[in-house]
Coordinates of C-alpha atoms and ligand atoms in Angstrom, one line a residue:
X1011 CA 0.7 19.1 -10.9
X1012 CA 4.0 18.2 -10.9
X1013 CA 5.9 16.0 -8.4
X1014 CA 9.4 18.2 -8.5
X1015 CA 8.6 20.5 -5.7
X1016 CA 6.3 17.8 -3.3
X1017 CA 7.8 15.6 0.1
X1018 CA 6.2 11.9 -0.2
X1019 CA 5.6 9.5 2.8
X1020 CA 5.8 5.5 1.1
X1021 CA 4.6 3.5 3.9
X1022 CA 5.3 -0.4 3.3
X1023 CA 8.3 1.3 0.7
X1024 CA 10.1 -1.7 0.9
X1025 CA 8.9 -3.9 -1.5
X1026 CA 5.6 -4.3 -3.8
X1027 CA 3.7 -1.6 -4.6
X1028 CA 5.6 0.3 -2.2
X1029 CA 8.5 0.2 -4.1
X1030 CA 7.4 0.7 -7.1
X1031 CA 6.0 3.7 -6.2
X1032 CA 9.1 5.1 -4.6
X1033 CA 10.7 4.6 -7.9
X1034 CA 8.2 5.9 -9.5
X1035 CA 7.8 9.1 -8.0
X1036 CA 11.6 9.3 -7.9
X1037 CA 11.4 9.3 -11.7
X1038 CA 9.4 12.5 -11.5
X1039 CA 10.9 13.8 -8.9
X1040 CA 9.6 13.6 -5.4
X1041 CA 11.7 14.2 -2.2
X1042 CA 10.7 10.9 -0.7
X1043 CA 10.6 9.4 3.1
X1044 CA 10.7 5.9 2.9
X1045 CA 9.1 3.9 6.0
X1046 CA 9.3 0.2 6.5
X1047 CA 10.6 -2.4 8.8
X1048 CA 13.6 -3.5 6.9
X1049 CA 16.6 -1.4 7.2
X1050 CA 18.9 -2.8 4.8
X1051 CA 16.2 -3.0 2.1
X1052 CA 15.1 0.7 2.5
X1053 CA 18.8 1.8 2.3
X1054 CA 19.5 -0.2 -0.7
X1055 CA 16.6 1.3 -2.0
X1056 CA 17.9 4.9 -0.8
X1057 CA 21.2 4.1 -3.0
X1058 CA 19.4 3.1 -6.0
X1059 CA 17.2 6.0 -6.3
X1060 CA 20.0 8.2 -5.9
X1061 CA 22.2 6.3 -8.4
X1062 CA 19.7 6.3 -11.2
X1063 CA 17.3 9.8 -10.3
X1064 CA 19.1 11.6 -8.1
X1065 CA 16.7 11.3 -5.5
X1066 CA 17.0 13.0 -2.2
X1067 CA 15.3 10.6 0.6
X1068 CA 15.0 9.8 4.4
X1069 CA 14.7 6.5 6.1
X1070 CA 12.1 5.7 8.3
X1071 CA 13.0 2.0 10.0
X1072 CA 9.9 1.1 11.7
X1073 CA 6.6 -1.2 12.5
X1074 CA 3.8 0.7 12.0
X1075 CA 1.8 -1.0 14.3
X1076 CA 4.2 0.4 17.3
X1077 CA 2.5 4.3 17.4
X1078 CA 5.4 5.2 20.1
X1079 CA 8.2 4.2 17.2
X1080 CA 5.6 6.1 14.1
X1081 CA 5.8 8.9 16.5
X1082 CA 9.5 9.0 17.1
X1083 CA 10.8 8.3 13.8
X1084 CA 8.6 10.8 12.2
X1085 CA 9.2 13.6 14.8
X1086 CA 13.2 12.9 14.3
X1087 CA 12.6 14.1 10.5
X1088 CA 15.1 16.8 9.9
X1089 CA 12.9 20.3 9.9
X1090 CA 12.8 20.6 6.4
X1091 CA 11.4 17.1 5.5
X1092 CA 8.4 18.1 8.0
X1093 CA 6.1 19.5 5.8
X1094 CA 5.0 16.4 4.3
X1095 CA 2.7 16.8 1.1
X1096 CA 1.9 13.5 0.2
X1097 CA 1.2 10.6 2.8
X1098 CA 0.8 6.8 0.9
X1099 CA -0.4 4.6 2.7
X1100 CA 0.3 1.5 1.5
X1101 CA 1.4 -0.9 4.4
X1102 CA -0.6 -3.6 4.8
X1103 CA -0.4 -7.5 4.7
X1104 CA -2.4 -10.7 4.7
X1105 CA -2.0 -13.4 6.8
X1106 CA -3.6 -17.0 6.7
X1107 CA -6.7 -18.1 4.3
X1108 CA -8.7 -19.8 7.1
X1109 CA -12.2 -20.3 7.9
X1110 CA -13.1 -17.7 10.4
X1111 CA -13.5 -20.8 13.3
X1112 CA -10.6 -22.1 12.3
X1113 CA -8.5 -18.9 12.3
X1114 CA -5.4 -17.9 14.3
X1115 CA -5.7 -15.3 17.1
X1116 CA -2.3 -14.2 15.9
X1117 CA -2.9 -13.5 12.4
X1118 CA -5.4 -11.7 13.5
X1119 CA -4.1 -9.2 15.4
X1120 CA -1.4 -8.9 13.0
X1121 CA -3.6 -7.8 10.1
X1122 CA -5.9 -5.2 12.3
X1123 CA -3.0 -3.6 14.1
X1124 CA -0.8 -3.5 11.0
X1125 CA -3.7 -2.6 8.4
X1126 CA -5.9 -0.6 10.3
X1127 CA -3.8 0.7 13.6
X1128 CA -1.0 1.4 11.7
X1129 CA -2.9 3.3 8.9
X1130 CA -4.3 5.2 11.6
X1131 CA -1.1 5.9 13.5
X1132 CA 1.0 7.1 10.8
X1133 CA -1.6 9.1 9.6
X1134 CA -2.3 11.0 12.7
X1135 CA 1.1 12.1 12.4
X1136 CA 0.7 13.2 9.5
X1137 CA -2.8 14.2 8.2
X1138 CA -3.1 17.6 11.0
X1139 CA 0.3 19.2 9.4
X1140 CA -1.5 19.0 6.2
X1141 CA -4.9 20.6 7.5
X1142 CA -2.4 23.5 9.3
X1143 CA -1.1 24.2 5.9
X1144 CA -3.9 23.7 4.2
X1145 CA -2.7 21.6 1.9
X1146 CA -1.8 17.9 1.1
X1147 CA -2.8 14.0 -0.2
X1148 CA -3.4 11.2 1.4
X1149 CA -3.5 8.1 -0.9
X1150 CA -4.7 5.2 1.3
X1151 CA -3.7 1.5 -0.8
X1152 CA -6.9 -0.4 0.1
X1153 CA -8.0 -3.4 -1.8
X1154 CA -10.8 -4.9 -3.6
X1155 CA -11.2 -6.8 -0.4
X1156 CA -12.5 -3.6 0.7
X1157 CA -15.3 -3.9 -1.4
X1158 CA -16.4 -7.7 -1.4
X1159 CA -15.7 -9.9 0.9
X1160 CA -14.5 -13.7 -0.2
X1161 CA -14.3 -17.2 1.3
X1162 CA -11.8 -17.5 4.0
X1163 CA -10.9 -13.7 3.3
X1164 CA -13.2 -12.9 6.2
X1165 CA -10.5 -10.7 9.0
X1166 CA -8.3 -9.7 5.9
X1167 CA -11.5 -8.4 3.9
X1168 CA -12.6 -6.8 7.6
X1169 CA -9.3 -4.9 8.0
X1170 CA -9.9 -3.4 3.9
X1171 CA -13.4 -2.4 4.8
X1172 CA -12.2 -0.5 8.1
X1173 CA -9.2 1.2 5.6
X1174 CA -12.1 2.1 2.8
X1175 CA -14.1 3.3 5.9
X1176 CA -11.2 5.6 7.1
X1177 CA -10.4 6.9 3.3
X1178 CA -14.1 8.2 3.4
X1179 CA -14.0 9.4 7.2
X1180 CA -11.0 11.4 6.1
X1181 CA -12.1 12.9 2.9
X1182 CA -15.5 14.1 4.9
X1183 CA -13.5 15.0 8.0
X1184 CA -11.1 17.0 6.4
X1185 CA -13.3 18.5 3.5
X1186 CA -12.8 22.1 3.0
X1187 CA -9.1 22.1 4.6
X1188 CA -7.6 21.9 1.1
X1189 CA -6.3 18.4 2.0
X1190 CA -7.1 15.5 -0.7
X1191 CA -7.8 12.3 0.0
X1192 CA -8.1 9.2 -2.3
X1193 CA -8.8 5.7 -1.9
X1194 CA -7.2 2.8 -4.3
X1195 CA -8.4 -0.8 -4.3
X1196 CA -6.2 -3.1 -6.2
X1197 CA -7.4 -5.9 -7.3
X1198 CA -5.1 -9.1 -8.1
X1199 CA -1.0 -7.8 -8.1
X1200 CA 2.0 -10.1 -8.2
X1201 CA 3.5 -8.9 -5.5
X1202 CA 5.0 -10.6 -1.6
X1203 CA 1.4 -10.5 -0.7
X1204 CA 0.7 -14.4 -1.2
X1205 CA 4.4 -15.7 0.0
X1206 CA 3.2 -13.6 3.1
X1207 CA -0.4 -15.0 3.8
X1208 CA 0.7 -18.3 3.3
X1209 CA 3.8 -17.7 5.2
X1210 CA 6.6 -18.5 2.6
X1211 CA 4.8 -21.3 0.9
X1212 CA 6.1 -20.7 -2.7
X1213 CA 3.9 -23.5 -4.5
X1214 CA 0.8 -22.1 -3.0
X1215 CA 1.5 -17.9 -3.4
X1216 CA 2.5 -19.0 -7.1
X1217 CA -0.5 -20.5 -8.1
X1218 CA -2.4 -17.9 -7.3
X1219 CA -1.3 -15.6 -10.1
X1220 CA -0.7 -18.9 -12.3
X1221 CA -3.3 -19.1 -15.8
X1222 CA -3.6 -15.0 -16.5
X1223 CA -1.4 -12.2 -16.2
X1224 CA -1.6 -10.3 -12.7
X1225 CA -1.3 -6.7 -12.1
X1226 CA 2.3 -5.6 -11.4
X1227 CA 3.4 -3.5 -8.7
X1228 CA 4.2 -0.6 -11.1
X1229 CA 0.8 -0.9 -12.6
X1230 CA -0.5 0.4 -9.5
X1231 CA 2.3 2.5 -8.5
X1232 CA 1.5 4.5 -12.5
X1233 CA -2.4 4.4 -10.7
X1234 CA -1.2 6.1 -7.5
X1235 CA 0.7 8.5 -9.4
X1236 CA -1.9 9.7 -11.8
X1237 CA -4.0 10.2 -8.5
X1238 CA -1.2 12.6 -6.9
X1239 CA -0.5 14.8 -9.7
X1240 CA -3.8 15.9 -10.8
X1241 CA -4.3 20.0 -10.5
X1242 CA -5.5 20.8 -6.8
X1243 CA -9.1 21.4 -7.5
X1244 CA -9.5 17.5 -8.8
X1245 CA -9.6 14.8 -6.1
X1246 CA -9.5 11.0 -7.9
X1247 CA -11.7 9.5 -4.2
X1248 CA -11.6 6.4 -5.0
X1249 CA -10.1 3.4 -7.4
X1250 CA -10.8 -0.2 -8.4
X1251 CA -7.8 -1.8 -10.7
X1252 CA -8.1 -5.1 -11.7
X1253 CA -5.9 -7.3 -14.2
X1254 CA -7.9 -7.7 -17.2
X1255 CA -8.8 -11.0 -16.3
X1256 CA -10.5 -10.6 -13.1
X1257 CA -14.2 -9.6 -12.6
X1258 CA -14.5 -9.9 -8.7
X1259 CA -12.5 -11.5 -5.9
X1260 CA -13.9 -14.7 -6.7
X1261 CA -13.9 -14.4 -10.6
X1262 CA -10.2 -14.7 -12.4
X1263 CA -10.8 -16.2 -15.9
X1264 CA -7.6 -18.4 -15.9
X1265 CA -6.4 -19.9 -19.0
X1266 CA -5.4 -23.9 -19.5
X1267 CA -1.4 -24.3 -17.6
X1268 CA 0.3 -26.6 -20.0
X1269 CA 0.6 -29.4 -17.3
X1270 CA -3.2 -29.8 -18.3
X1271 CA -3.2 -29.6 -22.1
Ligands
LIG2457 C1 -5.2 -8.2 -2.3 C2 -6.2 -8.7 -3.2 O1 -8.0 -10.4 -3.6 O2 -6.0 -11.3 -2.6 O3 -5.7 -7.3 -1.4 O4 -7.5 -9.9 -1.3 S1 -7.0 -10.1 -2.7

């Protein structure tokens, strides 16, 4: 199936995986609506894509933990950008790596609403155009923290579980519409994921991808696009991608950082 014909939604477009998907699916081809909270990123983004593809797109400036602003921008869509085909969603963010009794109230809330409201929100605009025409993908960007849960991981891990949850809900909910829907768990990527948990602590996000080689934000944007152009009878549900050195959460086989030799 080929991208050339097909309207993407990029949640969380501007940077990370996000990004690299736009660009990706650019290259092939996609009509693409970019959503985020930074303007001036998603319309740089808007300009490169057009420079180097030709790449018709839409910006979408919003939180998508605000439903009345998801609502609005997506109902402001010119008419023919309204028949969305495929719907990433691949907001999401981590905040704090605290014991659960020592956690912040604040980080909290910011990783439900953002990862599991906001999923929610943006695809309830979405997902029952896709069931009226009876066609459509949604491609939710969960995590391995979906799967396990890891020390000090604990409302993070919560809000990936909910997302897996709601991947499957969909897929059973809307089976037999002719709407897809697939589920993608990456494991370790290099992406602002870290500088955001640890709020902009450099030192601390960089070690965390020090010793082996992390996955790249491409590597998972190539993952997400294999899912959306397979032929409409074959649905890819669900996804685990790891960097080749990591077994589990907990298990990264780092290699000696020359500081030690
Ligand atoms: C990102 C991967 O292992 O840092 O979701 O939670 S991890």
């Amino acid at each position: 199936m080929r991208l050339n014909t097909q309207t993407a939604l990029i949640t969380g477009a501007s940077a990370g995986i996000g990004i690299e998907t736009a660009r990706l699916f650019a290259e092939e081809g996609a009509r693409l609506i970019l959503l985020a909270r930074r303007e001036e990123l998603l319309r740089r983004l808007a300009d490169e894509l057009k420079d180097s593809t030709g790449c018709e797109t839409q910006i979408l400036v919003c939180d998508v933990r605000e439903v009345s602003a998801v609502n609005a921008a997506i109902a402001k869509l010119p008419e023919s950008w309204r028949d969305i085909d495929l719907l990433i969603n691949n907001a999401g963010l981590s905040r704090g790596l605290d014991k659960i009794h020592e956690g912040r109230l604040q980080d909290w809330e910011e990783m439900i609403d953002t990862n599991i409201k906001g999923l929610l929100y943006v695809s309830k605009a979405v997902l029952p155009g896709m069931v009226a025409r009876g066609r459509g993908m949604v491609i939710n960007v969960a995590s391995i923290a979906g799967r396990e849960v890891y020390p000090r991981g604990n409302v993070y891990c919560a809000t990936k579980h909910a997302a897996k949850a709601l991947s499957q809900a969909m897929m059973i909910d809307t089976n037999g519409t002719g709407v897809r829907v697939c589920n993608i768990d990456p494991g370790l990527v290099e992406t602002e994921f870290s500088q955001v948990r640890f709020r902009g602590d450099s030192e601390l996000a960089r070690q965390v991808y020090e010793g082996y080689t992390p996955l790249k934000g491409r590597d998972v944007a190539e993952a997400i696009l294999f899912c959306a152009t397979r032929p409409a009878h074959v649905n890819i549900a669900d996804m685990l991608i790891f960097p080749s050195d990591q077994a589990s959460s907990t298990l990264v086989h780092k290699r000696k950082m020359n500081y030690e030799l």
